[in-house]
Amino acid sequence: MEIQPKRRAPSSHKQLSKSPKGHILATLILLLFNVAWILRASLSRNVEYKPSLHDVQKCAIENLHANTSFLDLASPITKDEFLERRDRLAQALVASEVDAFVLEPGYTFQYYANTSQSDWEPWEPEERPFLMLVLPSSSDTGAISAKTAFLAPHFEEGRVRMLGIPSRESELDIVTWEEHWDPYATLLQSHLFADSESRGHRRRPRLMIDEEMRDFIARGLANAGFETFGLSQEVELVRQIKSSAEVEVLRAVNTGTVAAARAMRPCLVAGLTEDEVRDILDAALLSVGFGLFFNIVLFEEDGALPHGGFVVGKKKLTHETMVVIDVGAHYLGYSSDICRSFFIDSPPKEKKSSIRTFMEAIGVLTKLSEAPDGNPELHAEKLKVWDIVLEAQTAAAAEFKPNNTAANVDLAARKVIDEAGYGYGFTHRLGHGIGIKGTASLHLSGLLWLCYVQCSDSLLAHESPYLNKWNTKVTLQPGMTFTNEPGIYLEGKFGVRHEDIYLVKEDGGAELLTGRRAVGPYDP
């Protein structure tokens, strides 16, 4: 009898792989495995979430454009107003007992002649003096008006006439000098001062020098034989007291700058850096026709440095971050300067999905613990300090009254902060005048920005008078405009500052030029 060899039983693996049911089961297992990893990646996305700058930017601009009524009442300064400014200057010169006011292209030149330094020289100021002189002229009735003249290199005369400087005369009065002449001696010997002796002036011609005049020009004038003086209070008042047209432009640019910051806030998300938030706000300002001026965005302990520093820019935003934004823009030749301190909105709490619960149960996703809410004590102090600074700003606003001293306004805010126990953290003056002074678009960062702030105060949106506790001799007058910007800065922790613009009114009630003040840290 023939013995048949025993056949090996087929393995279950081979049976499974060869059967239709096995193929289906293997495919299902592979499919479930892939779906699990896709879900895992999707559900874990919040851990490494990087916000879309495009979406945040779009949101900020759309919010801002929902209401641009702040632009409605502002219009460019007219030719007649430039001429009237020079007439008021001429009257102030008579009161100051000087013969002429002399200035070179800059902010003061822009105020009186509608020509900025960059209009004259797109490059940096050069060594050849181009000067404007405003001289008092008396009519037969004794009325004082301005006689305006210029000193310019001969080869630049044509370019001066093309600047479009407002004038009552059909031709500008220009004293020209050749490259091999002394320009200052040429001015002294010109028709503008030739009849000094005939008018009975037994003295050298007296020139009042603008505060922005470069030193070598001031020395050149003095060495040529002019008697030179600094600004008098009467002359400073000409610029300090704003016309109704100036007020409307200041209202537009400052209200619009606040509106841009306020429109951006609900669009911000955790993960953005200080520099990214700055760029988002810059784009919003540009979208309504404003020019960029400065923009300091500071998070948490960086905000304890009032003007930032070379280390800022890269810190990331969280829902516990106290954000401080100090920002200014340009519009129709005038500057804004506002500050807001706030939190971003907390994300809505989402109920954990059944899919995630299943994924955690089978071990594909690790179980997440509840996210911490941050430091409750620190958050409470932020809210407390925010309210104290707002109260200090309210107290100062009540002191913007005619004939009150600049010192009293500062002291009103300082008293609130001192009594709250944070006097050590209010490290700067309360505010300053604001108007035409500003500078071209700045995107300085790091050490350059720190040097800019500390070394170049004249480049900022700062005009006199200045609100500090020692300024007891300067009194407020109707038409003056000021920043009101108290702050508390706790080094290593956070800072808070609120800044709005106020107009001193004849009736004693200051007028807010920034639309509305901050209401709370989630509604700045």
Coordinates of C-alpha atoms in Angstrom, one line a residue:
M1 CA 0.0 0.0 0.0
E2 CA 1.4 3.2 -1.0
I3 CA 1.7 5.8 1.7
Q4 CA 0.7 9.3 0.7
P5 CA 3.0 12.1 2.0
K6 CA 1.3 14.4 4.4
R7 CA 0.5 17.8 3.1
R8 CA 1.2 20.9 5.2
A9 CA -1.8 22.8 6.2
P10 CA -1.8 26.2 4.5
S11 CA -0.9 29.0 6.9
S12 CA -3.7 31.3 8.0
H13 CA -1.7 34.2 6.5
K14 CA -1.6 32.7 3.1
Q15 CA -5.2 31.7 3.4
L16 CA -6.2 35.2 4.4
S17 CA -4.2 36.8 1.6
K18 CA -5.5 34.5 -1.0
S19 CA -9.2 34.8 0.0
P20 CA -11.4 37.7 -1.1
K21 CA -12.4 38.4 2.5
G22 CA -8.7 38.7 3.5
H23 CA -8.0 41.3 0.8
I24 CA -10.9 43.4 2.0
L25 CA -9.9 43.1 5.7
A26 CA -6.3 44.1 4.9
T27 CA -7.5 47.1 2.9
L28 CA -9.8 48.2 5.7
I29 CA -7.0 48.0 8.3
L30 CA -4.7 50.0 6.0
L31 CA -7.4 52.6 5.3
L32 CA -8.2 53.0 9.0
F33 CA -4.5 53.4 9.8
N34 CA -4.2 56.2 7.2
V35 CA -7.4 57.9 8.3
A36 CA -6.1 57.8 11.9
W37 CA -2.9 59.5 11.1
I38 CA -4.7 62.1 8.9
L39 CA -7.0 62.9 11.8
R40 CA -4.1 62.9 14.2
A41 CA -2.4 65.6 12.1
S42 CA -5.6 67.6 11.8
L43 CA -6.5 67.5 15.5
S44 CA -2.9 68.3 16.5
R45 CA -2.7 71.3 14.2
N46 CA -3.4 73.8 17.1
V47 CA -0.1 72.9 18.7
E48 CA 2.0 74.3 15.9
Y49 CA -0.6 76.8 14.5
K50 CA 0.9 79.5 12.4
P51 CA -1.7 82.3 11.7
S52 CA -2.2 83.4 8.1
L53 CA -0.8 86.9 7.9
H54 CA -2.9 87.5 4.7
D55 CA -6.1 86.7 6.5
V56 CA -5.3 88.8 9.5
Q57 CA -4.3 91.7 7.3
K58 CA -7.4 91.4 5.2
C59 CA -9.6 91.4 8.4
A60 CA -7.9 94.5 9.8
I61 CA -8.3 96.5 6.5
E62 CA -11.9 95.4 6.0
N63 CA -12.8 96.4 9.6
L64 CA -11.1 99.8 9.2
H65 CA -12.8 100.5 5.8
A66 CA -16.2 99.8 7.4
N67 CA -16.2 103.4 8.6
T68 CA -13.8 106.1 7.3
S69 CA -15.9 109.1 8.3
F70 CA -12.9 110.4 10.2
L71 CA -11.6 111.7 6.8
D72 CA -14.7 113.7 5.9
L73 CA -13.9 117.1 7.4
A74 CA -10.2 117.4 6.8
S75 CA -8.9 119.4 3.9
P76 CA -5.4 120.8 2.8
I77 CA -4.3 124.1 4.3
T78 CA -5.1 126.9 1.9
K79 CA -2.7 129.5 0.4
D80 CA -4.5 132.2 2.4
E81 CA -3.8 130.5 5.7
F82 CA -0.1 130.2 4.9
L83 CA 0.0 133.9 4.3
E84 CA -2.0 134.7 7.4
R85 CA 0.5 132.6 9.5
R86 CA 3.4 134.7 8.2
D87 CA 1.5 137.9 9.1
R88 CA 1.0 136.7 12.6
L89 CA 4.7 135.8 12.7
A90 CA 5.6 139.4 11.6
Q91 CA 3.4 140.8 14.4
A92 CA 5.2 138.5 16.9
L93 CA 8.6 139.7 15.6
V94 CA 7.6 143.3 16.2
A95 CA 6.6 142.3 19.8
S96 CA 10.0 140.6 20.1
E97 CA 11.9 143.6 18.8
V98 CA 13.7 141.8 16.0
D99 CA 14.1 142.6 12.3
A100 CA 13.5 139.2 10.7
F101 CA 12.9 135.5 11.3
V102 CA 15.2 133.2 9.4
L103 CA 14.7 129.5 8.7
E104 CA 15.9 126.7 6.4
P105 CA 13.8 123.9 4.9
G106 CA 12.3 121.8 7.7
Y107 CA 9.1 121.6 9.7
T108 CA 8.9 125.3 10.4
F109 CA 9.6 126.1 6.7
Q110 CA 6.8 123.6 5.9
Y111 CA 4.4 125.4 8.4
Y112 CA 5.0 128.9 6.9
A113 CA 5.7 128.1 3.2
N114 CA 4.2 124.7 2.5
T115 CA 7.6 123.3 1.5
S116 CA 9.3 120.5 3.5
Q117 CA 12.9 119.6 3.6
S118 CA 12.4 116.6 1.3
D119 CA 10.5 118.9 -1.2
W120 CA 13.7 121.0 -1.5
E121 CA 16.3 118.2 -1.2
P122 CA 15.2 114.5 -1.6
W123 CA 18.7 113.7 -0.3
E124 CA 20.1 114.8 3.0
P125 CA 20.5 118.6 3.7
E126 CA 23.5 119.9 2.0
E127 CA 26.0 122.6 2.9
R128 CA 24.7 125.4 0.6
P129 CA 22.3 127.6 2.6
F130 CA 18.8 128.1 1.2
L131 CA 17.0 130.4 3.7
M132 CA 13.6 132.0 4.0
L133 CA 13.3 135.4 5.8
V134 CA 10.1 136.9 7.2
L135 CA 10.4 140.6 7.9
P136 CA 7.7 142.8 9.4
S137 CA 6.3 145.5 7.1
S138 CA 4.2 148.4 8.3
S139 CA 1.4 149.9 6.2
D140 CA 0.3 153.6 6.2
T141 CA -2.3 152.7 8.7
G142 CA 0.2 150.9 11.0
A143 CA -1.0 147.4 10.2
I144 CA 1.8 144.8 10.4
S145 CA 2.1 142.2 7.6
A146 CA 4.8 139.9 6.4
K147 CA 7.5 140.6 3.8
T148 CA 8.9 137.3 2.7
A149 CA 12.3 136.9 0.9
F150 CA 14.8 134.1 0.2
L151 CA 18.6 133.6 0.1
A152 CA 19.6 130.9 -2.5
P153 CA 22.5 129.9 -4.6
H154 CA 22.3 131.6 -8.0
F155 CA 22.2 128.3 -9.9
E156 CA 19.2 127.2 -7.8
E157 CA 17.1 130.3 -8.3
G158 CA 15.0 128.7 -10.9
R159 CA 14.3 125.7 -8.7
V160 CA 13.2 127.9 -5.9
R161 CA 10.7 129.6 -8.1
M162 CA 9.3 126.2 -9.1
L163 CA 8.5 125.2 -5.5
G164 CA 5.1 126.9 -5.5
I165 CA 5.7 128.7 -2.3
P166 CA 2.5 130.7 -1.4
S167 CA 3.1 134.5 -2.0
R168 CA 1.2 137.7 -2.5
E169 CA 3.8 138.8 -5.1
S170 CA 3.9 137.5 -8.6
E171 CA 7.6 136.9 -8.3
L172 CA 9.5 135.7 -5.2
D173 CA 12.1 138.1 -3.8
I174 CA 15.3 136.1 -3.9
V175 CA 18.8 137.3 -2.9
T176 CA 21.2 135.1 -4.9
W177 CA 24.9 134.3 -4.2
E178 CA 27.6 132.8 -6.3
E179 CA 29.6 129.8 -5.2
H180 CA 32.8 131.8 -4.5
W181 CA 30.9 134.4 -2.3
D182 CA 30.1 134.5 1.4
P183 CA 26.3 133.9 1.3
Y184 CA 25.8 135.5 4.8
A185 CA 27.7 138.7 4.0
T186 CA 25.7 138.8 0.7
L187 CA 22.5 138.7 2.7
L188 CA 23.7 141.5 5.1
Q189 CA 24.6 143.7 2.1
S190 CA 21.4 143.1 0.2
H191 CA 18.4 145.4 -0.2
L192 CA 16.7 143.7 2.7
F193 CA 19.0 145.3 5.2
A194 CA 20.7 148.1 3.3
D195 CA 18.5 150.8 4.7
S196 CA 19.0 149.8 8.3
E197 CA 20.9 152.9 9.0
S198 CA 18.4 155.1 7.2
R199 CA 15.7 153.8 9.5
G200 CA 17.7 155.0 12.5
H201 CA 18.8 151.5 13.6
R202 CA 22.2 152.2 15.2
R203 CA 22.8 148.6 15.7
R204 CA 23.3 145.4 13.8
P205 CA 20.3 143.8 12.2
R206 CA 18.6 141.4 14.6
L207 CA 17.6 137.9 13.3
M208 CA 15.6 135.4 15.2
I209 CA 16.9 131.9 14.4
D210 CA 14.5 129.0 14.0
E211 CA 15.2 126.1 16.4
E212 CA 15.9 123.7 13.5
M213 CA 18.6 125.9 12.0
R214 CA 21.9 124.1 11.6
D215 CA 24.7 125.5 13.8
F216 CA 27.1 126.3 10.9
I217 CA 24.4 128.6 9.3
A218 CA 23.7 130.3 12.6
R219 CA 27.4 130.9 13.2
G220 CA 27.8 132.1 9.6
L221 CA 25.1 134.7 10.1
A222 CA 26.5 135.9 13.4
N223 CA 30.1 136.1 12.0
A224 CA 28.8 138.2 9.0
G225 CA 27.5 140.9 11.4
F226 CA 23.9 139.9 12.3
E227 CA 22.8 139.8 15.9
T228 CA 21.1 136.5 16.4
F229 CA 18.5 135.4 19.0
G230 CA 16.6 132.2 19.9
L231 CA 12.8 131.9 19.7
S232 CA 10.7 134.1 21.8
Q233 CA 7.5 133.1 23.5
E234 CA 5.5 135.3 21.1
V235 CA 6.9 133.5 18.1
E236 CA 6.4 130.1 19.5
L237 CA 2.7 130.8 20.1
V238 CA 2.1 131.3 16.4
R239 CA 2.6 127.6 15.8
Q240 CA 1.3 126.4 19.2
I241 CA -2.2 127.8 18.6
K242 CA -3.9 125.8 15.9
S243 CA -6.5 127.1 13.4
S244 CA -9.8 125.3 12.8
A245 CA -8.4 123.8 9.6
E246 CA -5.4 122.4 11.5
V247 CA -7.7 121.0 14.2
E248 CA -9.7 119.1 11.6
V249 CA -6.6 117.6 10.0
L250 CA -5.2 116.6 13.4
R251 CA -8.6 115.1 14.3
A252 CA -8.7 113.1 11.1
V253 CA -5.2 111.6 11.3
N254 CA -5.4 110.9 15.1
T255 CA -8.9 109.4 15.0
G256 CA -8.0 107.4 12.0
T257 CA -4.8 106.0 13.6
V258 CA -6.8 105.0 16.7
A259 CA -9.5 103.4 14.4
A260 CA -6.8 101.4 12.6
A261 CA -5.4 100.0 15.9
R262 CA -8.9 99.3 17.1
A263 CA -10.0 97.6 13.8
M264 CA -6.9 95.4 13.9
R265 CA -7.2 94.1 17.5
P266 CA -10.1 91.5 17.0
C267 CA -8.2 90.1 14.0
L268 CA -5.1 89.3 15.9
V269 CA -4.3 85.7 16.9
A270 CA -1.8 84.0 19.1
G271 CA 1.5 83.3 17.5
L272 CA 2.0 86.6 15.7
T273 CA 5.3 88.4 16.5
E274 CA 5.6 92.1 17.4
D275 CA 7.1 92.9 14.0
E276 CA 4.2 91.1 12.2
V277 CA 1.6 93.1 14.1
R278 CA 3.5 96.3 13.3
D279 CA 3.4 95.4 9.6
I280 CA -0.3 94.6 9.7
L281 CA -1.1 98.0 11.3
D282 CA 1.2 99.8 8.8
A283 CA -0.7 98.2 5.9
A284 CA -4.0 99.3 7.4
L285 CA -2.8 102.9 7.8
L286 CA -1.6 103.0 4.2
S287 CA -4.9 101.7 3.0
V288 CA -6.7 104.9 4.0
G289 CA -4.1 107.2 2.5
F290 CA -2.0 107.9 5.6
G291 CA 1.8 108.1 5.4
L292 CA 3.8 106.0 7.8
F293 CA 5.6 107.8 10.6
F294 CA 6.6 105.4 13.5
N295 CA 5.1 102.2 14.9
I296 CA 6.3 100.6 18.2
V297 CA 4.6 97.3 19.0
L298 CA 5.6 95.7 22.3
F299 CA 4.5 92.6 24.1
E300 CA 4.6 91.8 27.8
E301 CA 7.9 92.8 29.5
D302 CA 9.0 94.6 26.3
G303 CA 6.1 97.0 27.0
A304 CA 7.9 98.0 30.2
L305 CA 10.3 99.9 27.9
P306 CA 8.3 102.9 26.8
H307 CA 10.0 103.2 23.4
G308 CA 11.1 99.6 23.1
G309 CA 14.8 98.8 22.4
F310 CA 17.1 96.7 20.2
V311 CA 15.8 93.4 21.6
V312 CA 12.2 93.8 20.6
G313 CA 10.3 92.6 17.6
K314 CA 10.4 88.8 17.8
K315 CA 8.3 88.0 20.9
K316 CA 5.1 86.0 20.1
L317 CA 1.6 87.0 21.0
T318 CA -0.5 84.9 23.4
H319 CA -4.0 85.4 24.9
E320 CA -2.4 86.6 28.2
T321 CA -0.1 89.1 26.5
M322 CA -0.5 92.8 27.4
V323 CA 0.1 94.5 24.0
V324 CA 1.3 98.1 23.9
I325 CA 1.2 99.9 20.6
D326 CA 2.6 103.5 20.2
V327 CA 2.0 104.6 16.7
G328 CA 1.9 107.7 14.5
A329 CA 1.0 108.5 10.9
H330 CA 1.0 111.5 8.5
Y331 CA -1.9 113.1 6.7
L332 CA -2.0 116.4 4.8
G333 CA 1.2 117.4 6.5
Y334 CA 0.2 116.7 10.1
S335 CA 1.0 113.9 12.5
S336 CA -0.8 111.5 14.8
D337 CA 0.7 110.1 18.0
I338 CA -1.5 107.7 19.9
C339 CA -1.0 104.7 22.2
R340 CA -3.3 101.7 23.1
S341 CA -2.8 98.8 25.5
F342 CA -4.9 95.7 25.2
F343 CA -5.4 92.0 25.2
I344 CA -6.5 90.0 22.1
D345 CA -9.7 88.0 22.2
S346 CA -9.6 84.6 23.9
P347 CA -10.4 81.7 21.5
P348 CA -13.8 80.1 21.9
K349 CA -13.8 76.9 24.0
E350 CA -14.6 74.0 21.8
K351 CA -16.2 70.7 23.1
K352 CA -13.9 67.8 22.4
S353 CA -15.2 65.8 19.5
S354 CA -16.2 62.1 19.7
I355 CA -13.6 61.4 17.0
R356 CA -10.8 62.8 19.2
T357 CA -12.2 60.8 22.2
F358 CA -12.0 57.6 20.0
M359 CA -8.5 58.4 18.8
E360 CA -7.3 59.0 22.3
A361 CA -8.9 55.7 23.4
I362 CA -7.1 53.6 20.8
G363 CA -3.8 55.4 21.5
V364 CA -3.4 57.3 18.2
L365 CA -3.6 60.6 20.0
T366 CA -2.3 61.4 23.4
K367 CA -4.7 62.7 25.9
L368 CA -4.4 66.5 26.2
S369 CA -4.5 68.2 29.6
E370 CA -6.5 71.4 30.0
A371 CA -4.5 74.5 28.8
P372 CA -3.4 76.6 31.7
D373 CA -4.9 80.1 32.0
G374 CA -1.6 81.8 32.7
N375 CA -0.7 83.5 35.9
P376 CA -4.0 84.7 37.6
E377 CA -2.2 87.1 39.9
L378 CA -0.3 88.7 37.0
H379 CA -3.4 89.0 34.9
A380 CA -5.2 90.6 37.8
E381 CA -2.4 93.2 38.2
K382 CA -2.5 93.9 34.5
L383 CA -6.3 94.7 34.8
K384 CA -5.6 96.8 37.9
V385 CA -2.8 98.8 36.3
W386 CA -4.9 99.3 33.1
D387 CA -7.6 101.0 35.1
I388 CA -5.2 103.1 37.1
V389 CA -3.6 104.5 34.0
L390 CA -7.1 105.3 32.5
E391 CA -8.1 107.1 35.7
A392 CA -4.8 109.1 35.6
Q393 CA -5.6 110.1 32.0
T394 CA -9.1 111.2 33.0
A395 CA -7.7 113.4 35.8
A396 CA -5.2 115.1 33.4
A397 CA -7.9 115.7 30.8
A398 CA -9.8 117.7 33.3
E399 CA -6.9 120.1 33.7
F400 CA -6.6 121.2 30.0
K401 CA -8.0 124.6 30.8
P402 CA -6.9 128.1 29.6
N403 CA -4.3 129.7 31.8
N404 CA -3.6 126.5 33.7
T405 CA 0.1 125.6 33.8
A406 CA 1.6 122.8 31.9
A407 CA 2.9 121.5 35.2
N408 CA -0.5 121.1 36.7
V409 CA -1.7 118.9 33.9
D410 CA 1.2 116.5 34.5
L411 CA 0.7 116.6 38.3
A412 CA -3.0 115.6 38.1
A413 CA -2.1 112.3 36.4
R414 CA 0.9 111.7 38.5
K415 CA -1.1 112.1 41.7
V416 CA -3.5 109.3 40.7
I417 CA -0.6 106.9 39.9
D418 CA 1.3 107.9 43.1
E419 CA -1.7 107.3 45.3
A420 CA -2.2 103.9 43.7
G421 CA 1.3 102.9 44.7
Y422 CA 2.8 102.9 41.2
G423 CA 4.5 106.3 41.2
Y424 CA 7.9 104.6 40.6
G425 CA 6.6 103.2 37.3
F426 CA 5.5 106.5 35.7
T427 CA 8.9 107.3 34.3
H428 CA 8.3 110.1 31.7
R429 CA 6.4 113.4 31.4
L430 CA 2.7 113.3 30.7
G431 CA 2.8 114.7 27.2
H432 CA 3.7 117.3 24.6
G433 CA 2.3 119.6 22.0
I434 CA 1.5 118.1 18.6
G435 CA 1.1 119.5 15.1
I436 CA 3.0 119.6 11.9
K437 CA 6.3 118.3 13.2
G438 CA 7.1 114.8 12.2
T439 CA 9.4 112.9 9.8
A440 CA 9.4 110.7 6.8
S441 CA 8.4 107.0 7.0
L442 CA 10.5 105.2 9.5
H443 CA 11.1 101.5 9.8
L444 CA 13.9 101.5 12.2
S445 CA 14.5 98.5 14.4
G446 CA 16.9 97.4 17.0
L447 CA 19.7 99.6 18.2
L448 CA 19.0 102.1 15.4
W449 CA 15.5 102.7 16.8
L450 CA 16.7 103.1 20.3
C451 CA 19.3 105.7 19.2
Y452 CA 16.6 107.4 17.1
V453 CA 14.3 107.8 20.1
Q454 CA 17.0 108.9 22.6
C455 CA 19.1 111.1 20.4
S456 CA 16.7 112.7 18.0
D457 CA 13.7 114.1 19.9
S458 CA 13.3 116.9 17.4
L459 CA 12.4 114.2 14.7
L460 CA 9.4 113.0 16.7
A461 CA 5.9 114.3 16.7
H462 CA 6.9 116.5 19.7
E463 CA 6.2 120.2 19.8
S464 CA 6.3 122.7 22.6
P465 CA 4.8 123.2 25.2
Y466 CA 5.8 120.1 27.2
L467 CA 3.7 118.7 30.0
N468 CA 6.1 118.0 32.9
K469 CA 5.8 118.8 36.6
W470 CA 8.6 121.5 36.4
N471 CA 7.1 123.5 33.6
T472 CA 5.3 126.0 35.8
K473 CA 5.9 129.1 33.7
V474 CA 4.1 128.0 30.5
T475 CA 0.3 128.5 30.6
L476 CA -2.2 126.8 28.3
Q477 CA -4.0 128.8 25.7
P478 CA -7.2 128.0 23.6
G479 CA -6.2 126.4 20.4
M480 CA -3.2 124.4 21.8
T481 CA -3.2 120.7 21.2
F482 CA -1.5 118.1 23.4
T483 CA -0.9 114.4 23.9
N484 CA -2.2 113.0 27.2
E485 CA -0.2 109.8 27.7
P486 CA 0.3 108.5 31.3
G487 CA 1.8 105.1 31.7
I488 CA 3.0 102.5 34.3
Y489 CA 6.0 100.4 33.4
L490 CA 6.9 97.4 35.5
E491 CA 10.3 96.1 34.4
G492 CA 10.4 92.4 33.6
K493 CA 6.6 92.1 33.7
F494 CA 4.6 94.5 31.4
G495 CA 3.7 98.1 30.7
V496 CA 0.5 100.0 30.1
R497 CA 0.1 103.4 28.4
H498 CA -3.0 105.3 27.1
E499 CA -2.4 108.2 24.7
D500 CA -5.0 110.5 23.2
I501 CA -5.0 114.0 21.8
Y502 CA -6.7 117.0 23.4
L503 CA -7.6 120.5 22.2
V504 CA -7.7 123.3 24.8
K505 CA -11.0 125.2 24.4
E506 CA -12.0 128.7 25.3
D507 CA -14.8 127.5 27.6
G508 CA -12.5 125.3 29.6
G509 CA -13.7 121.9 28.4
A510 CA -10.9 120.1 26.5
E511 CA -12.0 118.5 23.2
L512 CA -10.9 114.9 22.4
L513 CA -9.3 114.7 18.9
T514 CA -9.0 110.9 18.8
G515 CA -12.7 109.9 18.4
R516 CA -13.1 108.1 21.7
R517 CA -11.0 107.0 24.5
A518 CA -10.3 103.4 25.4
V519 CA -13.1 101.6 27.3
G520 CA -11.3 98.5 28.5
P521 CA -8.4 96.1 27.7
Y522 CA -10.6 94.3 25.2
D523 CA -12.0 97.6 23.8
P524 CA -9.2 100.0 23.4

